[in-house]
Coordinates of N, CA and C in Angstrom, one line a residue:
X12 N 84.6 -56.3 186.8 CA 84.4 -56.2 188.3 C 83.9 -57.7 188.9
X13 N 84.8 -58.1 189.6 CA 84.6 -59.3 190.5 C 83.1 -59.4 191.2
X14 N 82.3 -60.3 190.9 CA 80.8 -60.3 191.6 C 79.8 -59.9 190.4
X15 N 80.3 -59.3 189.5 CA 79.3 -58.7 188.4 C 79.0 -59.8 187.5
X16 N 77.7 -59.8 187.0 CA 77.2 -60.9 186.3 C 76.8 -59.9 184.9
X17 N 77.4 -60.9 183.7 CA 77.1 -60.5 182.6 C 76.4 -61.2 181.5
X18 N 75.6 -60.9 180.8 CA 74.8 -61.8 179.7 C 75.3 -61.1 178.6
X19 N 75.6 -62.0 177.4 CA 76.0 -61.8 176.2 C 75.1 -62.5 175.0
X20 N 74.2 -61.7 174.6 CA 73.2 -62.1 173.7 C 73.8 -62.0 172.2
X21 N 74.1 -63.0 171.9 CA 74.9 -63.4 170.6 C 74.5 -63.8 169.3
X22 N 74.5 -63.1 168.5 CA 73.9 -63.3 167.2 C 74.7 -63.3 165.8
X23 N 75.3 -64.4 165.8 CA 76.3 -64.7 164.7 C 76.3 -66.4 164.0
X24 N 76.2 -66.6 162.8 CA 76.3 -68.2 162.7 C 77.6 -68.7 162.7
X25 N 78.7 -68.1 162.4 CA 80.1 -68.6 162.5 C 80.8 -68.1 163.6
X26 N 81.5 -69.1 164.2 CA 82.3 -68.8 165.4 C 83.6 -67.8 165.2
X27 N 84.2 -68.4 164.1 CA 85.4 -67.5 163.9 C 85.2 -66.4 163.0
X28 N 83.9 -65.9 162.9 CA 83.6 -64.8 162.3 C 84.5 -63.2 163.2
X29 N 84.3 -62.3 162.6 CA 84.6 -61.2 163.5 C 83.7 -61.0 164.8
X30 N 82.5 -61.1 164.6 CA 81.7 -60.9 165.7 C 81.8 -62.0 166.7
X31 N 82.2 -63.2 166.1 CA 82.9 -64.3 167.0 C 83.9 -63.6 167.9
X32 N 84.7 -63.2 167.2 CA 86.1 -62.6 167.9 C 85.9 -61.5 168.9
X33 N 84.9 -60.6 168.8 CA 84.5 -59.7 169.6 C 83.7 -60.2 170.8
X34 N 82.9 -61.4 170.6 CA 82.2 -62.0 171.7 C 83.2 -62.8 172.6
X35 N 84.3 -63.5 171.8 CA 85.1 -64.2 172.7 C 86.2 -63.4 173.5
X36 N 86.5 -62.2 173.0 CA 87.5 -61.3 173.8 C 86.8 -60.7 174.9
X37 N 85.3 -60.4 175.0 CA 84.7 -60.0 175.8 C 84.4 -61.2 176.9
X38 N 84.1 -62.2 176.7 CA 83.9 -63.2 177.5 C 85.5 -63.5 178.2
X39 N 86.3 -63.4 177.5 CA 87.8 -63.6 178.4 C 88.3 -62.3 179.2
X40 N 87.9 -61.0 178.7 CA 88.1 -60.0 179.6 C 87.5 -59.9 180.8
X41 N 86.1 -60.0 180.7 CA 85.2 -59.9 181.7 C 85.4 -61.2 182.5
X42 N 85.8 -62.2 182.0 CA 86.0 -63.5 182.9 C 87.3 -63.0 183.9
X43 N 88.3 -62.7 183.0 CA 89.6 -62.2 183.9 C 89.2 -61.1 184.9
X44 N 88.3 -60.2 184.9 CA 87.8 -59.4 186.2 C 87.2 -59.9 187.2
X45 N 86.7 -61.4 186.8 CA 86.2 -62.2 188.0 C 84.7 -61.9 187.9
X46 N 84.1 -61.4 186.5 CA 82.8 -61.5 186.5 C 82.3 -62.8 186.0
X47 N 81.0 -63.0 186.3 CA 80.4 -64.4 185.8 C 79.8 -63.8 184.5
X48 N 80.0 -64.6 183.2 CA 79.9 -64.4 182.0 C 78.7 -65.6 181.6
X49 N 77.7 -65.2 181.0 CA 76.8 -66.2 180.5 C 76.6 -65.9 178.9
X50 N 76.6 -66.9 178.0 CA 76.5 -66.3 176.4 C 75.2 -67.0 175.9
X51 N 74.2 -66.2 175.6 CA 73.1 -66.9 174.7 C 73.5 -66.9 173.2
X52 N 74.2 -67.8 172.7 CA 74.5 -68.1 171.2 C 73.3 -68.3 170.6
X53 N 72.6 -67.5 170.0 CA 71.1 -67.5 169.5 C 70.9 -68.6 168.1
X54 N 72.0 -68.7 167.3 CA 72.1 -69.5 166.0 C 72.5 -71.0 166.8
X55 N 73.2 -71.2 167.6 CA 73.8 -72.4 168.1 C 72.7 -73.1 169.1
X56 N 71.9 -72.1 169.5 CA 70.8 -72.7 170.4 C 69.5 -73.0 169.5
X57 N 69.6 -72.6 168.2 CA 68.4 -72.9 167.2 C 67.3 -72.0 168.1
X58 N 67.5 -70.7 168.5 CA 66.4 -69.8 169.3 C 65.3 -69.6 168.2
X59 N 63.9 -70.1 168.8 CA 62.8 -69.5 167.7 C 62.6 -67.9 168.1
X60 N 62.5 -67.4 166.9 CA 62.4 -65.8 166.7 C 61.0 -65.5 166.8
X61 N 60.0 -66.4 166.4 CA 58.6 -66.2 166.2 C 57.7 -66.0 167.5
X62 N 56.8 -65.1 167.5 CA 56.0 -65.0 168.6 C 55.0 -65.5 168.5
X63 N 54.4 -66.9 168.9 CA 53.4 -67.5 168.8 C 52.6 -67.9 169.8
X64 N 51.7 -68.7 169.6 CA 50.8 -69.2 170.5 C 51.3 -70.4 171.2
X65 N 52.4 -71.1 170.7 CA 53.2 -71.9 171.1 C 54.2 -71.5 172.3
X66 N 54.1 -70.0 172.5 CA 54.9 -69.5 173.5 C 54.1 -69.8 175.0
X67 N 52.9 -70.1 175.1 CA 52.1 -70.1 176.2 C 51.8 -71.5 176.5
X68 N 52.2 -71.9 177.6 CA 51.8 -73.4 177.9 C 50.4 -73.3 178.7
X69 N 49.7 -74.2 178.2 CA 48.2 -74.3 178.9 C 47.2 -73.6 178.2
X70 N 46.3 -73.2 178.7 CA 45.1 -72.6 178.1 C 45.5 -71.2 177.6
X71 N 45.0 -70.4 176.9 CA 45.1 -68.9 176.7 C 43.9 -68.4 177.3
X72 N 44.0 -67.0 177.9 CA 43.0 -66.5 178.3 C 41.7 -66.0 177.5
X73 N 42.1 -65.9 176.2 CA 41.0 -65.6 175.4 C 41.1 -66.7 174.0
X74 N 40.8 -67.6 174.0 CA 40.6 -68.7 172.9 C 40.1 -68.3 171.6
X75 N 39.1 -67.1 172.0 CA 38.4 -66.8 170.6 C 39.1 -65.8 169.5
X76 N 40.1 -64.9 170.4 CA 41.0 -64.1 169.7 C 42.2 -64.0 170.1
X77 N 43.4 -64.5 169.3 CA 44.6 -64.3 170.0 C 45.2 -63.2 169.8
X78 N 45.7 -62.4 171.1 CA 46.4 -61.2 171.1 C 47.8 -61.5 171.8
X79 N 48.6 -61.7 171.2 CA 50.1 -62.1 171.5 C 50.5 -61.4 172.7
X80 N 50.6 -59.9 173.1 CA 51.0 -59.3 174.0 C 50.2 -59.4 175.1
X81 N 48.8 -59.6 175.2 CA 48.0 -59.9 176.2 C 48.3 -61.3 176.7
X82 N 48.2 -62.5 176.0 CA 48.5 -63.7 176.4 C 49.8 -63.7 176.9
X83 N 50.8 -63.2 176.3 CA 52.2 -63.5 177.2 C 52.3 -62.9 178.4
X84 N 51.9 -61.7 178.7 CA 51.5 -61.0 179.9 C 50.8 -61.8 181.1
X85 N 49.6 -62.5 180.5 CA 49.1 -63.4 181.4 C 49.9 -64.6 181.8
X86 N 50.4 -65.1 180.7 CA 51.3 -66.3 181.1 C 52.4 -66.0 181.7
X87 N 53.1 -64.8 181.7 CA 54.1 -64.5 182.5 C 53.7 -64.4 184.2
X88 N 52.6 -63.8 184.2 CA 51.9 -63.8 185.7 C 51.9 -65.1 186.2
X89 N 51.3 -65.9 185.2 CA 51.0 -67.2 185.9 C 52.3 -68.4 185.9
X90 N 53.4 -67.8 185.3 CA 54.4 -68.6 185.3 C 54.2 -69.9 183.9
X91 N 53.4 -69.3 182.9 CA 53.1 -70.2 182.0 C 53.8 -69.8 180.3
X92 N 54.6 -69.3 180.6 CA 55.5 -69.0 179.1 C 56.6 -70.3 179.1
X93 N 56.8 -70.3 177.7 CA 57.6 -71.6 177.7 C 58.9 -71.7 178.3
X94 N 59.7 -72.7 178.3 CA 60.7 -73.0 179.1 C 61.9 -71.9 178.5
X95 N 62.2 -71.8 177.2 CA 63.2 -71.2 176.6 C 63.0 -69.7 176.8
X96 N 61.8 -69.2 176.9 CA 61.8 -67.8 177.4 C 61.9 -67.8 178.8
X97 N 61.5 -68.5 179.7 CA 61.8 -68.4 181.0 C 63.5 -68.5 181.3
X98 N 63.9 -69.3 180.6 CA 65.4 -69.5 180.9 C 66.0 -68.2 180.4
X99 N 66.0 -67.6 179.3 CA 66.2 -66.3 178.7 C 66.1 -64.9 179.9
X100 N 64.9 -65.0 180.5 CA 64.4 -64.1 181.5 C 65.1 -64.1 182.6
X101 N 65.5 -65.5 183.1 CA 66.5 -65.7 184.2 C 67.8 -65.2 183.9
X102 N 68.3 -65.3 183.0 CA 69.6 -64.8 182.5 C 69.8 -63.2 182.7
X103 N 68.4 -62.6 182.2 CA 68.5 -61.0 182.3 C 68.4 -60.7 183.6
X104 N 67.4 -61.2 184.4 CA 67.3 -60.9 185.5 C 68.5 -60.9 186.6
X105 N 69.2 -61.8 186.3 CA 70.6 -62.0 187.1 C 71.6 -61.2 186.8
X106 N 71.4 -60.5 185.4 CA 72.5 -59.8 184.7 C 72.7 -58.5 185.5
X107 N 73.9 -58.0 185.7 CA 74.2 -56.4 185.8 C 74.3 -55.7 184.5
X108 N 74.9 -56.6 183.5 CA 75.1 -55.8 182.0 C 74.8 -56.8 181.0
X109 N 74.0 -56.4 180.2 CA 73.5 -57.3 179.0 C 74.3 -56.6 177.9
X110 N 75.1 -57.3 177.1 CA 75.7 -56.9 175.8 C 75.0 -57.6 174.8
X111 N 74.9 -56.9 173.6 CA 74.1 -57.5 172.5 C 75.3 -57.7 171.4
X112 N 75.9 -58.7 170.8 CA 76.8 -58.6 169.9 C 76.1 -59.3 168.8
X113 N 76.1 -58.5 167.6 CA 75.5 -58.6 166.3 C 75.9 -57.9 165.1
X114 N 75.9 -58.6 163.7 CA 75.9 -57.8 162.6 C 74.8 -56.9 162.3
X115 N 75.1 -55.5 161.9 CA 74.0 -54.8 161.2 C 73.3 -55.5 160.2
X116 N 72.0 -55.8 160.4 CA 71.1 -56.1 158.9 C 70.3 -54.8 158.8
X117 N 70.3 -54.4 157.6 CA 69.1 -53.4 157.4 C 68.9 -52.1 158.5
X118 N 69.9 -51.7 159.0 CA 69.9 -50.8 159.9 C 69.3 -51.3 161.2
X119 N 69.3 -52.5 161.5 CA 68.8 -53.2 162.6 C 69.4 -54.3 163.2
X120 N 68.6 -55.2 163.7 CA 69.4 -56.5 164.3 C 68.9 -57.8 163.6
X121 N 69.6 -59.0 163.5 CA 69.3 -60.0 162.8 C 67.9 -60.4 163.4
X122 N 67.0 -61.2 162.6 CA 65.7 -61.5 163.0 C 65.7 -62.4 164.1
X123 N 66.7 -63.4 164.3 CA 66.8 -64.1 165.4 C 66.9 -63.5 166.7
X124 N 67.8 -62.3 166.6 CA 67.9 -61.3 167.7 C 66.7 -60.4 168.2
X125 N 66.1 -60.0 166.9 CA 64.7 -59.2 167.1 C 63.7 -60.0 167.8
X126 N 63.6 -61.5 167.5 CA 62.7 -62.4 168.1 C 63.0 -62.6 169.3
X127 N 64.6 -62.6 169.9 CA 64.8 -62.5 171.3 C 64.1 -61.5 172.0
X128 N 64.2 -60.3 171.4 CA 63.6 -59.1 172.1 C 61.9 -59.3 172.3
X129 N 61.4 -59.8 170.9 CA 60.0 -59.7 170.9 C 59.5 -60.7 172.1
X130 N 60.2 -61.8 172.4 CA 59.8 -62.9 173.2 C 60.0 -62.9 174.6
X131 N 61.4 -62.4 174.9 CA 61.8 -62.4 176.3 C 61.5 -61.0 176.9
X132 N 61.4 -59.9 176.4 CA 61.2 -58.7 177.0 C 59.5 -58.5 177.1
X133 N 59.0 -59.5 177.5 CA 57.6 -59.1 177.7 C 57.1 -58.3 178.7
X134 N 55.8 -57.8 178.5 CA 55.1 -57.0 179.5 C 54.9 -58.1 180.8
X135 N 55.1 -57.2 182.1 CA 55.0 -58.2 183.4 C 56.5 -58.4 183.7
X136 N 57.4 -58.6 182.8 CA 58.9 -59.0 183.2 C 59.6 -57.8 183.0
X137 N 59.6 -57.2 181.9 CA 60.3 -56.2 181.4 C 59.9 -54.7 181.5
X138 N 58.4 -54.5 181.4 CA 58.0 -53.3 181.7 C 56.4 -53.7 182.3
X139 N 55.8 -52.5 182.2 CA 54.3 -52.7 182.3 C 53.6 -51.2 182.2
X140 N 52.4 -51.1 181.9 CA 51.7 -49.9 181.6 C 50.8 -49.5 182.9
X141 N 51.6 -48.5 183.7 CA 52.7 -47.6 183.4 C 53.8 -48.6 184.0
X142 N 54.9 -48.2 183.7 CA 56.2 -49.0 184.2 C 57.2 -49.1 183.2
X143 N 57.6 -48.0 182.3 CA 58.5 -48.1 181.3 C 59.2 -46.7 181.1
X144 N 60.1 -46.9 180.2 CA 61.3 -45.8 180.3 C 61.8 -45.9 181.6
X145 N 62.1 -44.8 182.0 CA 62.9 -44.4 183.6 C 62.2 -45.5 184.7
X146 N 61.1 -46.0 184.4 CA 60.5 -46.7 185.4 C 60.3 -48.1 185.1
X147 N 60.8 -48.5 183.8 CA 61.0 -49.8 183.2 C 61.3 -50.9 184.3
X148 N 61.1 -52.1 184.2 CA 61.6 -53.1 185.4 C 63.0 -53.4 185.4
X149 N 63.8 -53.2 184.1 CA 65.1 -53.6 183.9 C 65.9 -52.2 184.3
X150 N 65.6 -51.4 185.2 CA 66.1 -50.2 185.3 C 67.5 -50.1 186.3
X151 N 67.8 -51.2 186.9 CA 69.2 -51.4 187.5 C 70.0 -52.1 186.7
X152 N 69.8 -52.1 185.4 CA 70.6 -53.0 184.4 C 71.3 -52.1 183.5
X153 N 72.4 -52.1 183.2 CA 73.1 -51.6 181.9 C 73.0 -52.5 180.7
X154 N 72.9 -51.8 179.6 CA 72.9 -52.5 178.3 C 73.7 -51.9 177.3
X155 N 74.4 -52.9 176.4 CA 75.2 -52.0 175.6 C 75.2 -53.1 174.1
X156 N 74.9 -52.1 173.1 CA 74.9 -52.9 171.7 C 76.7 -52.9 171.3
X157 N 77.0 -54.1 170.9 CA 78.0 -54.1 170.0 C 77.8 -54.6 169.0
X158 N 78.1 -53.8 167.8 CA 77.8 -54.4 166.5 C 78.7 -54.0 165.4
X159 N 78.7 -54.7 164.2 CA 79.4 -54.6 163.3 C 78.7 -54.0 161.8
X160 N 79.2 -53.5 161.1 CA 78.6 -52.8 160.0 C 79.1 -53.1 158.5
X161 N 78.3 -53.3 157.6 CA 79.0 -53.6 156.2 C 79.6 -52.0 155.7
X162 N 78.9 -51.1 156.0 CA 79.5 -49.7 155.4 C 80.7 -49.2 156.4
X163 N 81.2 -48.3 155.8 CA 82.3 -47.5 156.6 C 81.8 -46.4 157.5
X164 N 82.7 -45.9 158.3 CA 82.2 -44.8 159.3 C 82.0 -43.6 158.5
X165 N 82.4 -43.2 157.4 CA 82.4 -42.1 156.4 C 80.8 -42.1 156.0
X166 N 80.6 -43.3 155.6 CA 78.9 -43.4 155.2 C 77.9 -43.1 156.2
X167 N 78.4 -43.5 157.6 CA 77.5 -43.2 158.9 C 77.6 -41.9 159.1
X168 N 78.0 -41.0 158.6 CA 78.3 -39.8 159.3 C 77.0 -38.9 158.8
X169 N 76.7 -37.7 159.5 CA 75.5 -36.9 159.4 C 75.4 -36.6 157.9
X170 N 76.6 -36.4 157.3 CA 76.6 -35.8 155.8 C 76.7 -37.1 154.9
X171 N 76.9 -38.3 155.7 CA 77.1 -39.5 154.6 C 75.7 -40.2 154.0
X172 N 76.0 -40.9 152.9 CA 74.9 -41.3 152.4 C 73.9 -42.3 153.2
X173 N 74.5 -43.0 154.4 CA 73.5 -43.4 155.4 C 73.1 -42.8 156.5
X174 N 73.6 -41.6 156.6 CA 73.0 -40.7 157.8 C 73.9 -41.0 159.1
X175 N 73.5 -40.3 160.0 CA 74.2 -40.4 161.3 C 74.0 -42.2 162.0
X176 N 75.2 -42.5 162.2 CA 74.7 -44.1 162.9 C 73.7 -44.0 164.2
X177 N 73.5 -42.9 164.6 CA 72.8 -42.7 165.8 C 71.3 -42.8 165.5
X178 N 71.0 -42.4 164.1 CA 69.8 -42.6 163.7 C 69.0 -44.0 163.9
X179 N 69.9 -44.9 163.3 CA 69.6 -46.4 163.5 C 69.4 -46.9 164.9
X180 N 70.3 -46.2 165.7 CA 70.3 -46.8 167.2 C 69.0 -46.5 168.0
X181 N 68.3 -45.4 167.5 CA 67.1 -44.8 168.2 C 66.1 -45.9 168.5
X182 N 65.7 -46.6 167.5 CA 64.7 -47.9 167.6 C 65.2 -48.9 168.6
X183 N 66.4 -49.2 168.5 CA 66.9 -50.3 169.1 C 67.5 -49.9 170.8
X184 N 68.1 -48.6 171.1 CA 68.5 -48.3 172.3 C 67.5 -47.9 173.0
X185 N 66.5 -46.9 172.3 CA 65.6 -46.2 173.0 C 64.1 -46.9 173.0
X186 N 63.8 -47.2 171.8 CA 62.5 -47.8 171.7 C 62.6 -49.4 172.5
X187 N 63.6 -50.0 172.4 CA 63.5 -51.3 173.2 C 64.3 -51.3 174.6
X188 N 65.5 -50.9 174.7 CA 66.1 -51.1 175.9 C 65.8 -49.9 176.9
X189 N 65.7 -48.8 176.5 CA 65.5 -47.7 177.7 C 63.9 -47.9 177.7
X190 N 63.4 -48.3 177.1 CA 61.7 -48.4 177.2 C 61.4 -49.3 178.4
X191 N 62.4 -50.6 178.5 CA 62.3 -51.5 179.5 C 63.0 -51.1 180.7
X192 N 63.5 -49.9 180.9 CA 64.6 -49.2 181.8 C 65.8 -49.4 181.8
X193 N 66.5 -50.2 181.0 CA 67.8 -50.5 181.1 C 68.4 -49.0 180.7
X194 N 69.8 -48.8 181.7 CA 70.6 -47.8 181.2 C 71.5 -48.2 180.2
X195 N 71.4 -47.3 179.2 CA 72.2 -47.6 178.1 C 73.8 -47.1 177.9
X196 N 74.6 -47.9 177.9 CA 75.9 -47.2 177.6 C 76.3 -47.3 176.2
X197 N 77.1 -46.4 175.9 CA 77.7 -46.0 174.4 C 77.6 -47.2 173.6
X198 N 77.1 -47.2 172.4 CA 77.6 -48.5 171.7 C 78.9 -48.7 171.2
X199 N 79.3 -49.9 170.8 CA 80.6 -50.2 170.3 C 80.3 -50.4 168.8
X200 N 80.9 -49.7 167.9 CA 80.6 -49.9 166.6 C 81.9 -50.4 165.8
X201 N 82.0 -51.5 165.4 CA 83.2 -52.0 164.6 C 82.6 -51.8 162.8
X202 N 83.3 -50.6 162.5 CA 82.7 -50.3 161.0 C 83.6 -50.9 159.9
X203 N 83.0 -51.6 159.0 CA 83.3 -52.4 158.0 C 84.3 -53.3 158.2
X204 N 84.4 -54.3 159.1 CA 85.5 -55.2 159.3 C 85.8 -55.9 158.2
X205 N 84.9 -56.3 157.2 CA 85.4 -57.0 156.0 C 86.0 -56.5 154.9
X206 N 86.0 -55.1 154.9 CA 87.0 -54.5 154.0 C 88.1 -54.0 155.0
X207 N 88.3 -54.1 156.1 CA 89.4 -53.6 156.8 C 90.8 -54.5 156.6
X208 N 91.7 -54.0 156.8 CA 92.9 -54.8 156.9 C 93.2 -55.7 158.3
X209 N 93.9 -56.9 158.3 CA 94.0 -57.8 159.5 C 94.4 -56.9 160.4
X210 N 95.2 -55.8 160.3 CA 95.8 -55.2 161.3 C 94.6 -54.3 162.2
X211 N 93.9 -53.5 161.3 CA 93.0 -52.8 161.5 C 91.8 -53.6 162.2
X212 N 91.4 -54.7 162.1 CA 90.6 -55.5 162.5 C 91.1 -56.0 164.2
X213 N 92.4 -56.3 164.0 CA 92.9 -56.6 165.2 C 92.9 -55.4 166.2
X214 N 92.9 -54.2 165.8 CA 92.9 -52.9 166.7 C 91.5 -52.9 167.0
X215 N 90.5 -53.0 165.9 CA 89.1 -52.9 166.4 C 88.8 -54.1 167.9
X216 N 89.4 -55.2 167.5 CA 89.0 -56.1 168.8 C 90.0 -55.8 170.0
X217 N 91.2 -55.1 169.8 CA 91.9 -54.6 171.0 C 91.1 -53.6 171.9
X218 N 90.6 -52.5 171.1 CA 90.0 -51.5 171.7 C 88.8 -51.9 172.1
X219 N 88.1 -52.7 171.7 CA 86.9 -53.2 172.7 C 87.4 -53.8 173.8
X220 N 88.5 -54.8 174.0 CA 88.9 -55.4 175.0 C 89.5 -54.2 176.0
X221 N 89.9 -53.3 175.6 CA 90.5 -52.3 176.4 C 89.4 -51.4 176.9
X222 N 88.3 -51.2 176.2 CA 87.3 -50.6 177.0 C 86.4 -51.3 177.8
X223 N 86.4 -52.6 177.7 CA 85.8 -53.3 178.7 C 86.5 -53.8 180.0
X224 N 87.8 -52.8 180.3 CA 88.7 -53.0 181.3 C 88.0 -52.2 182.3
X225 N 87.4 -51.1 181.8 CA 87.0 -50.0 182.7 C 85.5 -49.8 182.3
X226 N 84.6 -50.7 181.9 CA 83.4 -50.7 181.5 C 82.6 -50.2 182.8
X227 N 83.0 -50.8 183.9 CA 82.0 -50.5 185.1 C 82.3 -49.2 185.6
X228 N 83.1 -48.4 185.1 CA 83.3 -46.9 185.6 C 82.6 -46.0 184.5
X229 N 82.1 -46.5 183.3 CA 81.3 -45.5 182.4 C 79.9 -45.1 182.9
X230 N 79.7 -43.9 182.4 CA 78.4 -43.5 182.5 C 77.4 -43.7 181.6
X231 N 75.9 -44.0 181.7 CA 75.2 -44.2 180.7 C 75.1 -43.0 179.8
X232 N 74.8 -43.2 178.5 CA 74.4 -42.1 177.7 C 73.2 -41.3 178.0
X233 N 72.9 -40.1 177.5 CA 71.7 -39.6 177.8 C 70.6 -39.9 176.7
X234 N 69.8 -41.1 177.1 CA 69.1 -41.8 176.2 C 67.6 -40.9 175.9
X235 N 67.8 -39.6 175.2 CA 66.6 -38.9 174.8 C 66.9 -38.5 173.4
X236 N 65.6 -37.8 172.9 CA 66.0 -37.4 171.4 C 67.2 -36.8 170.8
X237 N 67.7 -35.8 171.8 CA 68.8 -35.1 171.3 C 70.1 -35.9 171.2
X238 N 70.4 -36.8 172.0 CA 71.7 -37.6 171.7 C 71.5 -38.3 170.4
X239 N 70.4 -38.7 169.7 CA 70.1 -39.3 168.4 C 70.1 -38.2 167.3
X240 N 69.5 -37.2 167.6 CA 68.8 -36.4 166.6 C 69.4 -34.9 166.5
X241 N 70.2 -34.5 167.5 CA 70.6 -33.3 167.8 C 69.6 -32.5 168.5
X242 N 70.0 -31.2 168.5 CA 68.9 -30.2 169.2 C 67.9 -29.7 168.1

């Protein structure tokens, strides 16, 4: 939709990968709609995933005992976080929709993307206490996980060996995104592209492009325990 701003936080090492194709088709489709699309290509940026004292410029509030959460909160309020964090927070602040594009690692996200969450979504910026879940600071924004798996869709059924895919989405969608107030759109899961045929891979990319055509009409999921674990 023209005038909308989208941030794609992209975590894959190889531009010609399937994840790279999904990212590219999202940039193209959303751009064609007139959206402003920004990509944070974390590996290409050599993004620092570690939450350390170096994230705070200038003096820390308690030099005797380092507490990252407290120091990041204080630094945010003073505008004293490092520029790489501030840059990402600015992109998030301006976005109507944030898409996370990544391959599933151990039922979770790659470390570089986890580090982005740890460092960028700090207290004061994304949430406060109180000021989380439905009152999180990013409550007027949409978030969407677009991810690829190694295992097949059958393995990610309730009766499958890996359990329902919604189980691994709980900490990512609910514990991080919803906690910060995001309204979460249904995930885009591309199952087992590496063992799919070329035709099947093309169909997965096409279905993502097709979905993006009407993405602004979608309603968020009901991000509560029953969506993940049933009644």
